[in-house]
PDB file of C-alpha atoms in Angstrom:
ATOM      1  CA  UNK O   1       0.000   0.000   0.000  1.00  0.00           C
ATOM      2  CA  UNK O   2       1.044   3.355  -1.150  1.00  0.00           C
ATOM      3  CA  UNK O   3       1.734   6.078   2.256  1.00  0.00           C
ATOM      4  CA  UNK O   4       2.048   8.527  -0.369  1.00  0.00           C
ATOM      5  CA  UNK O   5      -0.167  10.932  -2.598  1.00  0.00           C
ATOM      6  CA  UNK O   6       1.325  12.065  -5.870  1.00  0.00           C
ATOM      7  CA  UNK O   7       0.148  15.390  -7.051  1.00  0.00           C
ATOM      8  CA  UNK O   8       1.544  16.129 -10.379  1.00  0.00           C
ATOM      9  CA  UNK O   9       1.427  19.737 -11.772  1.00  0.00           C
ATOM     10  CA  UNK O  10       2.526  19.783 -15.434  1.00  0.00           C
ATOM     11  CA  UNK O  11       4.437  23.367 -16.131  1.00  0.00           C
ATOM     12  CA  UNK O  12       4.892  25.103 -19.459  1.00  0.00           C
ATOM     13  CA  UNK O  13       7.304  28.244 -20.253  1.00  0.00           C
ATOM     14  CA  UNK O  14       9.262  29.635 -22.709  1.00  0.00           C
ATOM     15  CA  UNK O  15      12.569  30.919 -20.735  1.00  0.00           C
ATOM     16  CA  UNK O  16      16.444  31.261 -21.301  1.00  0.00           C
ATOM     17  CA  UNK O  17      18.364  28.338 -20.712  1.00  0.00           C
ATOM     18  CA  UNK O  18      20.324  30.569 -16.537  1.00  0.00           C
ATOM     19  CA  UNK O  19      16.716  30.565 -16.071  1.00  0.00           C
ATOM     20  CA  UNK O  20      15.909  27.176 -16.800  1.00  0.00           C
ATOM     21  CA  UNK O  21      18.921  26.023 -14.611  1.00  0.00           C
ATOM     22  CA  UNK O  22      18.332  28.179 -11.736  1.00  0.00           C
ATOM     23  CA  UNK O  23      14.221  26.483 -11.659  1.00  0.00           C
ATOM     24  CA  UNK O  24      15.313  22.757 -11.886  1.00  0.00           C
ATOM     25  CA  UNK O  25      18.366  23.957  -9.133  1.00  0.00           C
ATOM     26  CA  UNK O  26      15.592  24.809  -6.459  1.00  0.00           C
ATOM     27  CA  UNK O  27      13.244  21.715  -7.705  1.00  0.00           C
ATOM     28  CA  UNK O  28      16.104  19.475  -7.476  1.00  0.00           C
ATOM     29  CA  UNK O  29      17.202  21.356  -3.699  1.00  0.00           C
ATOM     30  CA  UNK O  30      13.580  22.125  -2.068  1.00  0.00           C
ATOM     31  CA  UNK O  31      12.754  20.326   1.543  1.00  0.00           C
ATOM     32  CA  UNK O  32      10.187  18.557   0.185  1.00  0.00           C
ATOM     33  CA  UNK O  33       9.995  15.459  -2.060  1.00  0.00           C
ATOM     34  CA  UNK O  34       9.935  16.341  -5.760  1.00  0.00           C
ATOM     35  CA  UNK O  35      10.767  14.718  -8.715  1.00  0.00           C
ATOM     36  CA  UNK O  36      10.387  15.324 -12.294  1.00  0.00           C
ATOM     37  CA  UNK O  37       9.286  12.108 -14.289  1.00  0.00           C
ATOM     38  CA  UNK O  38       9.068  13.707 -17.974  1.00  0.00           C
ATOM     39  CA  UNK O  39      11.070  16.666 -19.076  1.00  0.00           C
ATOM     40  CA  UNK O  40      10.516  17.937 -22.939  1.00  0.00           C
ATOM     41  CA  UNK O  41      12.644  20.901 -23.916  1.00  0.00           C
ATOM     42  CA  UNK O  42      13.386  22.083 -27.583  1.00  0.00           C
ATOM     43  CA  UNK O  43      15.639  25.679 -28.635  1.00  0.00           C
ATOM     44  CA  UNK O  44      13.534  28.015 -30.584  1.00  0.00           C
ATOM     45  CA  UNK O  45      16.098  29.504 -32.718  1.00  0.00           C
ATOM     46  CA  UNK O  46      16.408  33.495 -32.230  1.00  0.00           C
ATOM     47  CA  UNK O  47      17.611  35.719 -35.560  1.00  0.00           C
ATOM     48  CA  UNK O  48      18.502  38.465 -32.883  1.00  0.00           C
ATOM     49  CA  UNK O  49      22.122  38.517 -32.298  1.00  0.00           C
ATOM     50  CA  UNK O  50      23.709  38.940 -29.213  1.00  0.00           C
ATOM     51  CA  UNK O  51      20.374  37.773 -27.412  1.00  0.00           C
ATOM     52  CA  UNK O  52      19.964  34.131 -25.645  1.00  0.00           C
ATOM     53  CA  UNK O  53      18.027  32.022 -27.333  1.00  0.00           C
ATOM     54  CA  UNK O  54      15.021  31.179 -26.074  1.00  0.00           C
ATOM     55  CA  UNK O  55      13.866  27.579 -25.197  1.00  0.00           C
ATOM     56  CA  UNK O  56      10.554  26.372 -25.072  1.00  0.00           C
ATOM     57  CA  UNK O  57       9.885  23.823 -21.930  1.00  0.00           C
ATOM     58  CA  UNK O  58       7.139  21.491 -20.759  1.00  0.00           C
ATOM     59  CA  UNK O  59       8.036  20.010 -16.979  1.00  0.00           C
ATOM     60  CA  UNK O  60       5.884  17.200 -15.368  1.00  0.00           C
ATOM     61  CA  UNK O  61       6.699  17.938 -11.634  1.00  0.00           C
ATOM     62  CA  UNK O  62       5.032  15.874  -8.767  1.00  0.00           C
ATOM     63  CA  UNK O  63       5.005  16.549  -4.880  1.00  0.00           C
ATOM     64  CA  UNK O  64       4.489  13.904  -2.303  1.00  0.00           C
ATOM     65  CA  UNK O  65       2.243  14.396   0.483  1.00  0.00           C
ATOM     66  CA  UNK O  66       1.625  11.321   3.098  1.00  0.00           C
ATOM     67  CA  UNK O  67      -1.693  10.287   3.396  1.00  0.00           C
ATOM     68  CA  UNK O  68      -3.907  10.651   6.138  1.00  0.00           C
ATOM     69  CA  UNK O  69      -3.787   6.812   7.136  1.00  0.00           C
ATOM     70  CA  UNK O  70      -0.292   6.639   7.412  1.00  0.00           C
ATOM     71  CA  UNK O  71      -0.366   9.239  10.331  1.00  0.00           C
ATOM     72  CA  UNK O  72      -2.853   7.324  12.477  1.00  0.00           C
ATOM     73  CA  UNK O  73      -0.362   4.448  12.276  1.00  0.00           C
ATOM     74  CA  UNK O  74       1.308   5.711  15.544  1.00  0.00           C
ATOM     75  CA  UNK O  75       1.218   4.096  18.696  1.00  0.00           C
ATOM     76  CA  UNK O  76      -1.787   6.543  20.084  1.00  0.00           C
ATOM     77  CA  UNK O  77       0.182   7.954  23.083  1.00  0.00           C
ATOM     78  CA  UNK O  78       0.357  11.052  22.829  1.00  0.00           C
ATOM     79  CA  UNK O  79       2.326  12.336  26.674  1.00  0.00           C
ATOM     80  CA  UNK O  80       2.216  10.024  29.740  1.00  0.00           C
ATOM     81  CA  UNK O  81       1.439  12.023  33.001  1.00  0.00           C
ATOM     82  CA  UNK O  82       3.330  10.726  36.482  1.00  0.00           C
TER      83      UNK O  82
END
């Protein structure tokens, strides 16, 4: 039996590539459980010179949360008084 609920949340941007980095750094670092199981990215080619290019992305992010039955597994003490 699962403890866990996955909640997916599916992102789509069009960013530079520092930006891009700096977004999966603090997925990749956050306190809680993340993970990323599909990442699509392609380079949308810019005619501008001198500017980044830019890079269209499509992340598939899911959080964990524990469910509700796996916290009433504990022992049901709560504090003894002497």
């Amino acid at each position: 039996v699962d403890i866990f609920y996955q909640i997916p949340v599916d992102v789509s941007m069009r960013t530079e590539m520092r930006k891009l980095k700096d977004f999966i750094y603090k997925i990749e670092n956050s306190a809680k459980f993340l993970t990323v199981p599909r990442f699509r990215m392609r380079v949308i080619k810019n005619n501008i010179q001198f500017e980044p290019e830019v890079i269209e992305v499509r992340i598939e992010a899911a959080g964990y949360i524990l469910r509700p039955e796996a916290n009433s597994t504990s022992s049901g003490i709560e504090g003894k008084s002497s």
